[in-house]
Short mmCIF file of C-alpha atoms and ligand atoms in Angstrom, two decimals:
data_model
loop_
_atom_site.label_atom_id
_atom_site.label_comp_id
_atom_site.label_asym_id
_atom_site.label_seq_id
_atom_site.Cartn_x
_atom_site.Cartn_y
_atom_site.Cartn_z
CA MET A 26 -7.64 8.07 1.23
CA ILE A 27 -6.70 11.38 -0.36
CA GLN A 28 -8.07 11.80 -3.85
CA VAL A 29 -5.58 12.54 -6.60
CA VAL A 30 -6.85 14.36 -9.69
CA THR A 31 -4.87 15.37 -12.77
CA PRO A 32 -4.68 19.12 -13.55
CA GLN A 33 -6.68 18.64 -16.77
CA HIS A 34 -9.39 16.80 -14.91
CA MET A 35 -9.43 19.47 -12.17
CA GLN A 36 -9.92 22.10 -14.86
CA ALA A 37 -12.93 20.17 -16.15
CA ILE A 38 -14.31 19.92 -12.61
CA ASP A 39 -13.88 23.70 -12.21
CA ASP A 40 -15.61 24.34 -15.52
CA ALA A 41 -18.56 22.16 -14.57
CA SER A 42 -18.93 23.61 -11.08
CA GLU A 43 -21.91 25.78 -10.17
CA VAL A 44 -19.72 27.69 -7.70
CA PRO A 45 -18.51 30.88 -9.43
CA LEU A 46 -14.76 31.19 -9.97
CA ASP A 47 -14.57 34.30 -7.77
CA GLU A 48 -16.03 32.33 -4.89
CA LEU A 49 -13.58 29.45 -5.43
CA ILE A 50 -10.71 31.93 -5.41
CA ALA A 51 -12.07 33.58 -2.25
CA ARG A 52 -12.18 30.18 -0.50
CA ALA A 53 -8.74 29.20 -1.80
CA GLY A 54 -7.19 32.51 -0.72
CA ALA A 55 -8.76 32.31 2.75
CA ALA A 56 -7.32 28.80 3.19
CA VAL A 57 -3.87 30.04 2.17
CA ALA A 58 -4.13 32.89 4.71
CA ARG A 59 -5.04 30.43 7.48
CA ALA A 60 -2.10 28.21 6.56
CA ALA A 61 0.22 31.24 6.54
CA ILE A 62 -0.86 32.27 10.03
CA ARG A 63 -0.25 28.74 11.30
CA GLN A 64 3.15 28.76 9.63
CA LEU A 65 4.01 32.15 11.16
CA GLY A 66 2.79 31.07 14.58
CA GLY A 67 0.68 34.24 14.89
CA THR A 68 0.02 37.58 13.22
CA TYR A 69 1.41 40.33 15.44
CA GLY A 70 4.53 41.91 13.97
CA ARG A 71 4.73 39.31 11.22
CA ARG A 72 5.66 40.28 7.66
CA VAL A 73 4.57 38.36 4.60
CA LEU A 74 5.63 38.81 1.00
CA VAL A 75 3.20 37.57 -1.66
CA VAL A 76 4.62 36.95 -5.14
CA ALA A 77 1.45 37.14 -7.22
CA GLY A 78 1.13 36.20 -10.89
CA PRO A 79 -1.36 37.17 -13.58
CA GLY A 80 -3.63 34.13 -13.37
CA ASN A 81 -5.91 32.53 -10.83
CA ASN A 82 -2.98 31.35 -8.74
CA GLY A 83 -2.01 35.00 -8.34
CA ALA A 84 -5.63 35.83 -7.53
CA ASP A 85 -5.57 33.23 -4.74
CA GLY A 86 -2.45 34.93 -3.40
CA ARG A 87 -4.01 38.42 -3.53
CA VAL A 88 -7.05 37.23 -1.58
CA ALA A 89 -4.70 35.68 0.97
CA ALA A 90 -2.89 39.03 1.22
CA THR A 91 -6.16 40.83 1.96
CA ARG A 92 -7.16 38.28 4.59
CA LEU A 93 -3.74 38.48 6.25
CA ARG A 94 -3.89 42.30 6.36
CA GLU A 95 -7.30 42.06 7.99
CA ARG A 96 -5.68 39.93 10.69
CA GLY A 97 -2.93 42.49 11.28
CA VAL A 98 -0.10 40.94 9.28
CA ARG A 99 2.15 43.37 7.38
CA VAL A 100 1.85 42.22 3.78
CA ALA A 101 3.70 43.28 0.65
CA VAL A 102 2.44 42.04 -2.72
CA VAL A 103 4.82 42.04 -5.67
CA ASP A 104 3.81 41.38 -9.26
CA ALA A 105 5.49 38.24 -10.59
CA LEU A 106 5.80 39.84 -14.03
CA ASP A 107 7.27 43.08 -12.66
CA LEU A 108 9.52 42.08 -9.78
CA PRO A 109 11.35 44.87 -7.93
CA GLU A 110 15.11 44.70 -7.88
CA ARG A 111 15.11 44.15 -4.12
CA LEU A 112 12.37 42.14 -2.50
CA PRO A 113 10.86 43.48 0.74
CA ARG A 114 12.03 41.57 3.83
CA ALA A 115 9.56 39.04 5.18
CA ASP A 116 9.11 36.19 7.65
CA LEU A 117 7.25 34.16 5.03
CA VAL A 118 7.01 34.26 1.24
CA ILE A 119 3.76 33.14 -0.36
CA ASP A 120 4.44 31.70 -3.80
CA ALA A 121 1.34 32.63 -5.78
CA ALA A 122 3.27 33.36 -8.95
CA PHE A 123 1.96 30.53 -11.11
CA GLY A 124 0.09 27.32 -10.47
CA THR A 125 -1.16 24.77 -12.94
CA GLY A 126 -1.10 27.33 -15.76
CA PHE A 127 2.69 27.79 -15.70
CA ARG A 128 4.35 27.33 -19.08
CA GLY A 129 8.03 27.70 -18.18
CA GLY A 130 10.54 30.45 -18.81
CA TRP A 131 10.00 32.49 -15.62
CA GLN A 132 12.39 32.30 -12.68
CA PHE A 133 11.22 32.35 -9.08
CA PRO A 134 13.22 35.06 -7.25
CA ASP A 135 15.92 34.14 -4.75
CA VAL A 136 14.33 34.53 -1.32
CA GLY A 137 17.32 33.22 0.62
CA ALA A 138 16.41 31.32 3.77
CA THR A 139 12.90 32.77 4.09
CA PRO A 140 10.36 29.94 4.24
CA VAL A 141 8.03 29.63 1.26
CA LEU A 142 4.36 28.70 1.38
CA ALA A 143 3.21 27.56 -2.06
CA VAL A 144 -0.27 28.06 -3.44
CA ASP A 145 -1.49 24.92 -5.21
CA VAL A 146 1.98 23.92 -6.51
CA PRO A 147 5.38 25.57 -6.07
CA THR A 148 5.90 27.65 -9.22
CA GLY A 149 7.57 25.58 -11.91
CA LEU A 150 6.54 22.17 -10.58
CA ASP A 151 4.62 20.25 -13.21
CA ALA A 152 1.36 19.38 -11.46
CA ALA A 153 0.84 16.39 -13.75
CA THR A 154 4.23 14.70 -13.23
CA GLY A 155 6.07 16.29 -10.30
CA VAL A 156 9.03 17.28 -12.46
CA ALA A 157 10.44 20.58 -11.16
CA GLY A 158 11.69 23.43 -13.31
CA PRO A 159 15.10 24.98 -12.57
CA SER A 160 13.97 27.67 -10.12
CA THR A 161 11.10 25.83 -8.43
CA PRO A 162 11.25 26.82 -4.75
CA HIS A 163 11.47 24.30 -1.93
CA ALA A 164 8.27 25.16 -0.09
CA VAL A 165 7.83 24.27 3.57
CA ARG A 166 4.12 23.81 2.93
CA THR A 167 1.86 23.68 -0.10
CA VAL A 168 -1.85 24.37 0.09
CA THR A 169 -3.75 22.76 -2.74
CA PHE A 170 -7.43 22.65 -3.48
CA GLN A 171 -9.97 19.86 -3.36
CA ALA A 172 -7.61 17.05 -4.34
CA ALA A 173 -3.91 16.33 -4.54
CA LYS A 174 -2.38 16.39 -8.01
CA PRO A 175 0.04 13.73 -9.31
CA GLY A 176 2.80 16.35 -9.18
CA HIS A 177 2.54 16.51 -5.40
CA VAL A 178 3.46 12.85 -4.97
CA PHE A 179 5.76 11.91 -7.85
CA ALA A 180 9.33 12.83 -8.83
CA ASP A 181 10.45 16.15 -7.27
CA GLY A 182 6.99 16.85 -5.85
CA PRO A 183 7.37 15.71 -2.25
CA ALA A 184 10.71 17.49 -1.80
CA ARG A 185 9.50 20.75 -3.40
CA CYS A 186 6.03 20.85 -1.80
CA GLY A 187 6.97 20.25 1.84
CA ASP A 188 3.90 19.41 3.91
CA LEU A 189 0.89 19.06 1.67
CA GLU A 190 -2.47 20.44 2.78
CA VAL A 191 -5.55 19.61 0.71
CA VAL A 192 -8.35 22.10 1.33
CA ASP A 193 -12.02 21.57 0.50
CA ILE A 194 -13.21 24.58 -1.51
CA GLY A 195 -16.59 23.08 -2.29
CA LEU A 196 -15.94 21.39 -5.63
CA GLY A 197 -17.48 17.98 -6.15
CA VAL A 198 -14.87 15.56 -7.51
CA ASP A 199 -16.81 13.20 -9.80
CA ARG A 200 -14.10 10.55 -9.75
CA ALA A 201 -10.53 10.43 -8.54
CA ASP A 202 -7.77 9.62 -11.04
CA ALA A 203 -5.93 7.87 -8.21
CA LEU A 204 -6.11 7.49 -4.45
CA LEU A 205 -3.27 7.97 -2.00
CA VAL A 206 -3.26 4.95 0.32
CA ASP A 207 -3.35 5.60 4.06
CA ALA A 208 -3.32 3.51 7.22
CA ALA A 209 -7.09 3.63 7.69
CA ALA A 210 -7.67 2.10 4.27
CA VAL A 211 -5.14 -0.68 4.78
CA ARG A 212 -6.53 -1.47 8.21
CA HIS A 213 -9.98 -1.75 6.67
CA TRP A 214 -8.70 -4.13 3.97
CA LEU A 215 -6.93 -6.53 6.35
CA PRO A 216 -9.13 -9.50 7.26
CA HIS A 217 -9.32 -10.93 10.75
CA ARG A 218 -8.05 -14.47 11.05
CA PRO A 219 -11.13 -16.71 11.13
CA THR A 220 -11.70 -18.70 14.30
CA ASP A 221 -11.76 -21.92 12.28
CA ALA A 222 -8.35 -21.13 10.73
CA HIS A 223 -6.06 -23.99 9.84
CA LYS A 224 -2.59 -23.99 8.40
CA TRP A 225 -3.56 -24.67 4.79
CA ARG A 226 -6.14 -21.94 4.71
CA GLU A 227 -3.70 -19.12 3.97
CA ALA A 228 -0.84 -21.16 2.56
CA VAL A 229 1.69 -19.59 0.19
CA ARG A 230 3.84 -21.38 -2.39
CA ILE A 231 7.13 -19.68 -3.21
CA VAL A 232 9.60 -20.38 -5.99
CA ALA A 233 12.58 -18.13 -5.45
CA GLY A 234 16.34 -18.36 -5.17
CA THR A 235 18.96 -20.43 -6.93
CA PRO A 236 22.54 -21.43 -6.03
CA GLY A 237 24.34 -18.19 -5.19
CA MET A 238 21.01 -16.37 -4.72
CA THR A 239 19.54 -18.35 -1.84
CA GLY A 240 18.76 -15.18 0.10
CA ALA A 241 15.90 -14.38 -2.29
CA GLY A 242 14.00 -17.51 -1.29
CA HIS A 243 14.73 -16.93 2.37
CA LEU A 244 13.59 -13.31 2.34
CA ALA A 245 10.40 -13.94 0.36
CA THR A 246 9.56 -16.88 2.64
CA THR A 247 10.12 -15.14 5.94
CA ALA A 248 8.30 -12.02 4.69
CA ALA A 249 5.26 -14.10 3.74
CA GLN A 250 5.35 -15.80 7.14
CA ARG A 251 5.59 -12.48 8.96
CA ALA A 252 2.80 -11.01 6.83
CA GLY A 253 0.38 -13.62 8.06
CA ALA A 254 0.73 -16.65 5.79
CA SER A 255 -0.38 -19.71 7.71
CA LEU A 256 2.12 -21.94 5.92
CA VAL A 257 4.85 -21.34 3.35
CA ALA A 258 6.35 -23.97 1.08
CA VAL A 259 9.47 -22.82 -0.72
CA SER A 260 11.47 -24.19 -3.61
CA SER A 261 14.79 -22.78 -4.69
CA PRO A 262 15.59 -24.70 -7.91
CA GLY A 263 18.89 -26.57 -7.67
CA VAL A 264 19.59 -25.41 -4.13
CA ASP A 265 20.66 -28.01 -1.60
CA ALA A 266 20.33 -26.03 1.63
CA ASP A 267 17.74 -25.84 4.35
CA ALA A 268 14.75 -23.52 4.08
CA PRO A 269 13.78 -21.45 7.15
CA VAL A 270 12.77 -23.96 9.83
CA GLU A 271 9.10 -23.03 9.95
CA ALA A 272 8.68 -23.39 6.16
CA LEU A 273 8.07 -26.53 4.11
CA ASP A 274 11.30 -27.25 2.29
CA ARG A 275 10.28 -28.40 -1.20
CA ARG A 276 13.53 -29.24 -2.95
CA VAL A 277 13.31 -29.24 -6.73
CA PRO A 278 15.91 -29.81 -9.47
CA GLY A 279 17.52 -26.91 -11.32
CA PHE A 280 15.63 -27.80 -14.55
CA ASP A 281 11.98 -28.40 -15.40
CA TRP A 282 10.85 -27.75 -11.88
CA TYR A 283 7.45 -26.55 -13.01
CA THR A 284 5.98 -30.08 -12.76
CA ALA A 285 6.85 -30.29 -9.07
CA VAL A 286 5.44 -26.80 -8.42
CA LEU A 287 2.20 -27.33 -10.30
CA ASP A 288 1.64 -30.79 -8.86
CA ASP A 289 -0.06 -29.75 -5.62
CA LEU A 290 -0.44 -26.03 -6.19
CA HIS A 291 -4.21 -26.30 -5.73
CA ARG A 292 -3.55 -26.76 -2.00
CA PHE A 293 -2.12 -23.23 -1.76
CA ARG A 294 -3.86 -19.86 -1.87
CA SER A 295 -1.14 -18.00 -3.75
CA LEU A 296 2.13 -18.46 -5.61
CA VAL A 297 5.12 -16.10 -5.54
CA ILE A 298 7.53 -16.71 -8.38
CA GLY A 299 10.64 -15.02 -9.61
CA PRO A 300 12.96 -13.53 -6.98
CA GLY A 301 16.53 -14.68 -7.59
CA LEU A 302 15.63 -17.40 -10.13
CA GLY A 303 18.12 -16.31 -12.76
CA ARG A 304 17.56 -15.81 -16.47
CA GLU A 305 18.56 -19.13 -18.03
CA GLU A 306 16.48 -20.38 -20.93
CA HIS A 307 15.29 -23.40 -18.96
CA THR A 308 14.24 -21.12 -16.09
CA VAL A 309 12.23 -18.96 -18.47
CA ALA A 310 10.50 -22.10 -19.73
CA SER A 311 9.58 -23.33 -16.24
CA VAL A 312 8.33 -19.91 -15.16
CA LEU A 313 6.13 -19.63 -18.24
CA ARG A 314 4.60 -23.06 -17.64
CA CYS A 315 3.77 -22.02 -14.10
CA VAL A 316 2.23 -18.74 -15.26
CA GLU A 317 0.13 -20.55 -17.84
CA ASP A 318 -1.08 -23.33 -15.58
CA ALA A 319 -1.08 -21.95 -12.03
CA VAL A 320 -4.60 -22.14 -10.65
CA VAL A 321 -4.01 -19.70 -7.79
CA PRO A 322 -3.38 -15.93 -7.61
CA MET A 323 0.25 -15.21 -8.20
CA VAL A 324 2.91 -12.57 -7.71
CA ILE A 325 5.49 -12.42 -10.49
CA ASP A 326 8.62 -10.56 -9.45
CA GLY A 327 12.24 -10.10 -10.51
CA ASP A 328 13.45 -12.82 -12.87
CA GLY A 329 9.86 -14.00 -13.27
CA LEU A 330 9.20 -10.70 -15.07
CA PHE A 331 12.25 -11.30 -17.24
CA ALA A 332 10.75 -14.67 -18.22
CA LEU A 333 7.49 -12.99 -19.20
CA ALA A 334 9.35 -10.43 -21.28
CA TRP A 335 11.30 -13.14 -23.13
CA ASN A 336 8.24 -15.07 -24.11
CA GLU A 337 8.09 -14.96 -27.91
CA ALA A 338 4.39 -14.16 -27.97
CA GLY A 339 4.88 -11.27 -25.53
CA SER A 340 3.85 -11.04 -21.90
CA PRO A 341 0.25 -9.95 -22.53
CA ALA A 342 -0.37 -13.19 -24.46
CA VAL A 343 0.62 -15.32 -21.46
CA LEU A 344 -1.18 -13.22 -18.92
CA VAL A 345 -4.53 -12.31 -20.47
CA ASP A 346 -5.71 -15.91 -20.44
CA ARG A 347 -5.14 -16.35 -16.72
CA GLU A 348 -8.41 -16.77 -14.91
CA VAL A 349 -7.09 -15.91 -11.46
CA PRO A 350 -5.41 -12.65 -10.42
CA THR A 351 -1.79 -11.89 -11.23
CA VAL A 352 0.35 -9.20 -9.62
CA LEU A 353 3.39 -7.94 -11.54
CA THR A 354 5.92 -5.98 -9.51
CA PRO A 355 8.28 -4.24 -11.97
CA HIS A 356 10.79 -1.54 -11.23
CA ASP A 357 11.49 0.80 -14.12
CA GLY A 358 14.03 -1.51 -15.79
CA GLU A 359 11.68 -4.49 -15.63
CA TYR A 360 8.84 -2.34 -16.90
CA GLY A 361 11.10 -1.52 -19.84
CA LEU A 362 11.73 -5.21 -20.47
CA LEU A 363 8.02 -5.94 -20.43
CA THR A 364 6.93 -3.07 -22.66
CA GLY A 365 10.03 -2.13 -24.65
CA ARG A 366 10.08 1.32 -22.99
CA ARG A 367 10.85 2.54 -19.51
CA PRO A 368 7.98 4.47 -17.92
CA ASP A 369 7.91 8.16 -18.72
CA ASP A 370 7.12 10.91 -16.21
CA ASP A 371 3.42 10.05 -16.15
CA ARG A 372 3.71 6.99 -13.91
CA LEU A 373 -0.02 6.63 -13.40
CA ALA A 374 -0.48 6.27 -17.15
CA ALA A 375 2.50 3.90 -17.41
CA ALA A 376 1.19 1.49 -14.77
CA THR A 377 -2.36 1.69 -16.09
CA SER A 378 -1.41 0.92 -19.68
CA LEU A 379 0.57 -2.20 -18.66
CA ALA A 380 -2.33 -3.33 -16.49
CA ASP A 381 -4.74 -2.81 -19.37
CA THR A 382 -2.66 -4.75 -21.88
CA THR A 383 -1.96 -7.69 -19.57
CA GLY A 384 -5.13 -7.81 -17.47
CA ALA A 385 -2.84 -8.03 -14.43
CA THR A 386 -2.42 -5.87 -11.37
CA VAL A 387 0.73 -3.84 -11.97
CA LEU A 388 2.72 -2.54 -9.03
CA LEU A 389 5.16 -0.05 -10.52
CA LYS A 390 7.85 0.47 -7.91
CA GLY A 391 9.25 3.91 -7.18
CA PRO A 392 9.56 6.52 -4.44
CA ALA A 393 5.79 6.70 -4.94
CA THR A 394 4.62 3.24 -5.98
CA VAL A 395 1.62 2.96 -8.30
CA VAL A 396 -0.77 0.01 -8.28
CA ALA A 397 -3.02 -0.29 -11.33
CA THR A 398 -5.62 -2.93 -12.11
CA PRO A 399 -8.08 -2.91 -15.01
CA GLY A 400 -11.39 -1.42 -13.85
CA GLU A 401 -10.02 -0.07 -10.55
CA VAL A 402 -8.95 3.43 -9.51
CA PRO A 403 -5.13 3.37 -9.35
CA LEU A 404 -3.63 3.47 -5.88
CA ILE A 405 -0.48 5.37 -4.91
CA VAL A 406 1.68 4.36 -1.96
CA ASP A 407 4.23 6.86 -0.68
CA ALA A 408 4.97 5.25 2.69
CA GLY A 409 8.53 4.15 1.97
CA ASP A 410 11.75 6.03 1.42
CA GLU A 411 15.21 5.71 -0.10
CA ARG A 412 16.29 3.15 2.51
CA LEU A 413 14.22 0.63 0.54
CA ALA A 414 16.64 0.92 -2.36
CA THR A 415 18.79 -1.98 -1.15
CA ALA A 416 19.24 -5.58 -2.28
CA GLY A 417 16.49 -7.98 -1.29
CA THR A 418 13.77 -5.50 -0.38
CA GLY A 419 11.84 -6.48 -3.52
CA ASP A 420 11.94 -10.14 -2.45
CA VAL A 421 10.42 -9.08 0.87
CA LEU A 422 7.67 -7.12 -0.89
CA ALA A 423 6.83 -10.09 -3.12
CA GLY A 424 6.53 -12.34 -0.07
CA ILE A 425 4.28 -9.86 1.74
CA ILE A 426 1.95 -9.55 -1.24
CA GLY A 427 1.88 -13.34 -1.60
CA ALA A 428 0.71 -13.62 2.00
CA LEU A 429 -1.96 -10.94 1.56
CA LEU A 430 -3.28 -12.67 -1.55
CA ALA A 431 -3.40 -15.92 0.41
CA ARG A 432 -5.39 -14.08 3.06
CA GLN A 433 -8.01 -13.50 0.35
CA ILE A 434 -7.42 -9.79 -0.12
CA PRO A 435 -8.24 -8.82 -3.72
CA ALA A 436 -5.12 -8.33 -5.83
CA HIS A 437 -5.41 -4.55 -6.22
CA ARG A 438 -5.61 -4.02 -2.48
CA ALA A 439 -3.16 -6.79 -1.62
CA ALA A 440 -0.51 -5.14 -3.78
CA ALA A 441 -1.13 -1.67 -2.36
CA ALA A 442 -1.37 -2.91 1.23
CA GLY A 443 1.86 -4.84 0.69
CA ALA A 444 3.67 -1.74 -0.53
CA PHE A 445 2.23 0.26 2.36
CA VAL A 446 3.34 -2.11 5.14
CA HIS A 447 6.72 -2.48 3.38
CA GLY A 448 7.03 1.31 3.64
CA LEU A 449 5.92 1.35 7.27
CA ALA A 450 8.47 -1.36 8.05
CA VAL A 451 11.36 0.75 6.83
CA GLN A 452 10.09 3.72 8.87
CA ARG A 453 10.75 1.62 11.97
CA CYS A 454 14.32 0.77 10.97
CA ALA A 455 17.60 2.52 11.69
CA SER A 456 18.45 5.57 9.59
CA VAL A 457 21.60 3.92 8.18
CA GLY A 458 22.56 0.34 7.35
CA VAL A 459 19.12 -1.09 6.78
CA ILE A 460 19.13 -4.54 5.16
CA ALA A 461 16.15 -6.39 3.72
CA GLY A 462 15.93 -8.79 6.66
CA ASP A 463 15.34 -5.81 8.98
CA LEU A 464 12.05 -5.17 7.19
CA VAL A 465 10.91 -8.73 7.80
CA GLU A 466 11.62 -8.39 11.51
CA GLN A 467 9.48 -5.26 11.70
CA LEU A 468 6.43 -6.76 10.00
CA PRO A 469 4.63 -8.23 13.02
CA ALA A 470 4.88 -4.90 14.85
CA VAL A 471 3.75 -3.00 11.75
CA PHE A 472 0.63 -5.16 11.43
CA THR A 473 -0.01 -5.01 15.16
CA ASP A 474 0.18 -1.20 15.18
CA LEU A 475 -1.96 -0.90 12.08
CA LEU A 476 -4.71 -3.03 13.57
CA ALA A 477 -4.51 -1.34 16.97
CA THR A 478 -4.83 2.26 15.74
CA ASP A 479 -8.26 3.89 15.93
CA ALA A 480 -9.45 5.62 12.77
N1 LIG B 29 -10.03 23.84 -8.44
C1 LIG B 29 -8.91 24.40 -8.17
O1 LIG B 29 -7.93 23.72 -7.89
C2 LIG B 29 -8.81 25.87 -8.25
C3 LIG B 29 -7.58 26.45 -8.46
N2 LIG B 29 -7.37 27.75 -8.55
C4 LIG B 29 -6.07 28.29 -8.78
O2 LIG B 29 -5.97 28.51 -10.15
C5 LIG B 29 -4.68 28.13 -10.60
C6 LIG B 29 -4.67 27.90 -12.06
O3 LIG B 29 -5.04 29.14 -12.62
P1 LIG B 29 -4.64 29.56 -14.09
O4 LIG B 29 -5.07 30.96 -14.27
O5 LIG B 29 -5.16 28.57 -15.03
O6 LIG B 29 -3.06 29.41 -14.12
P2 LIG B 29 -1.90 30.24 -13.43
O7 LIG B 29 -2.40 31.09 -12.36
O8 LIG B 29 -0.87 29.24 -13.08
O9 LIG B 29 -1.27 31.16 -14.55
C7 LIG B 29 -1.82 31.33 -15.83
C8 LIG B 29 -1.40 32.70 -16.36
O10 LIG B 29 -0.04 32.86 -16.31
C9 LIG B 29 0.49 33.07 -17.62
N3 LIG B 29 1.79 32.41 -17.69
C10 LIG B 29 2.01 31.08 -17.58
N4 LIG B 29 3.34 30.86 -17.62
C11 LIG B 29 3.95 32.05 -17.77
C12 LIG B 29 5.31 32.46 -17.87
N5 LIG B 29 6.31 31.59 -17.87
N6 LIG B 29 5.59 33.76 -18.00
C13 LIG B 29 4.60 34.67 -18.02
N7 LIG B 29 3.28 34.35 -17.92
C14 LIG B 29 2.97 33.05 -17.80
C15 LIG B 29 -0.55 32.49 -18.54
O11 LIG B 29 -0.47 33.07 -19.81
C16 LIG B 29 -1.80 32.87 -17.81
O12 LIG B 29 -2.13 34.21 -18.02
C17 LIG B 29 -4.36 26.94 -9.74
O13 LIG B 29 -3.01 26.62 -9.73
C18 LIG B 29 -4.91 27.39 -8.40
O14 LIG B 29 -3.95 28.17 -7.73
C19 LIG B 29 -8.44 28.73 -8.39
O15 LIG B 29 -8.38 29.25 -7.10
C20 LIG B 29 -9.81 28.11 -8.64
C21 LIG B 29 -10.01 26.73 -8.09
#
């Protein structure tokens, strides 16, 4: 997994390093020059313009300029604080104006259609949050050093950075502030089905869907099945319609259904509760009883999160006493319900603080999803895309995580692996018109490919 380190932490790592700054800059600049040559597809006859600022980012760019000249590239360097009226023509612009030390108020020049290679971060992109300033260029590639920064993965970061290259310049990272989840990690986390498997061994209990919202139960159930649950029993309170044929259809009344759910919950390995349950007072009461008394790991999603938020004592009070893992899956609005405030730009901090106050694993949904668990390094999943922003995809994610919990994967990894395969599933779908059920259909192939790949 790629390490993610905040800019402040990276500064501390730099300060503590025995490698002199000049040497770090020499290594950084050489890496930028190599990336530029790859981007140009050669050196002969190529022209590069370096926009170099007054700090270390500019110094990286000036070293790159020297290296490129040594390789025969025609290089012009312009001072970011003294830009000429007309920029020299070039095949590639290297943005070495400002990096993590940028404080705003400077405009990157208009370079038209010339591709931009950014050093560390495109100038104006906040390396801590990914929020771009008004003139931040859209780089085709960004070369950063030693570790990715949160700004590369959140908010405007991915669109402004282009392809991200993380180069080792010889700094020891003492600890990562987060890790970017990749296929190798998820493959490593997935257990093999034991030869003595039986259908109750990885059984998932689902409470989802109500009259008019029956799709939520269906999607969570089929997702859990396709993510490897050996058996799924589903209840959609008050619904008088068949569950998917392979699932156990546990019909429960619209009120006080918690007794029926808790009755034989010990036979299951996880409980998914919340999708499409509605927000009635009696529903809140049943959800809370389940959260208090459920003896298995659980995923609380959608209206289940609403129920937590409307508990008079507050959600932390219900959750901290649970002795088995809990995964909360809020989007920003649900996070706001739970905490009284939507997450701000620092999404790592937002997810971590909710995890710390509740003791739960928090999966904060977004274009880059954050998974935080007390005592664990936060995980970031950026496998999905905007096609996931459609009705029912959250129900699918909850079902997948329920299955992974039932397969005995620890909650932190189950949540991140769930988000990762959810993202891979959408990558296999059509570019337009994707519906949540399409993701479910892709899951067996996603798992098969993940397990088959060498790495
Ligand atoms: N471990 C690493 O990742 C390394 C990264 N390196 C590079 O160093 C920069 C950060 O360097 P720093 O000098 O701290 O910051 P900047 O170069 O971004 O600029 C600071 C410089 O600029 C002035 N300034 C800031 N904003 C403005 C503005 N709007 N107008 C005018 N002047 C401004 C500020 O006053 C300072 O003088 C990092 O991004 C990497 O590229 C090194 O290679 C070492 C290892």
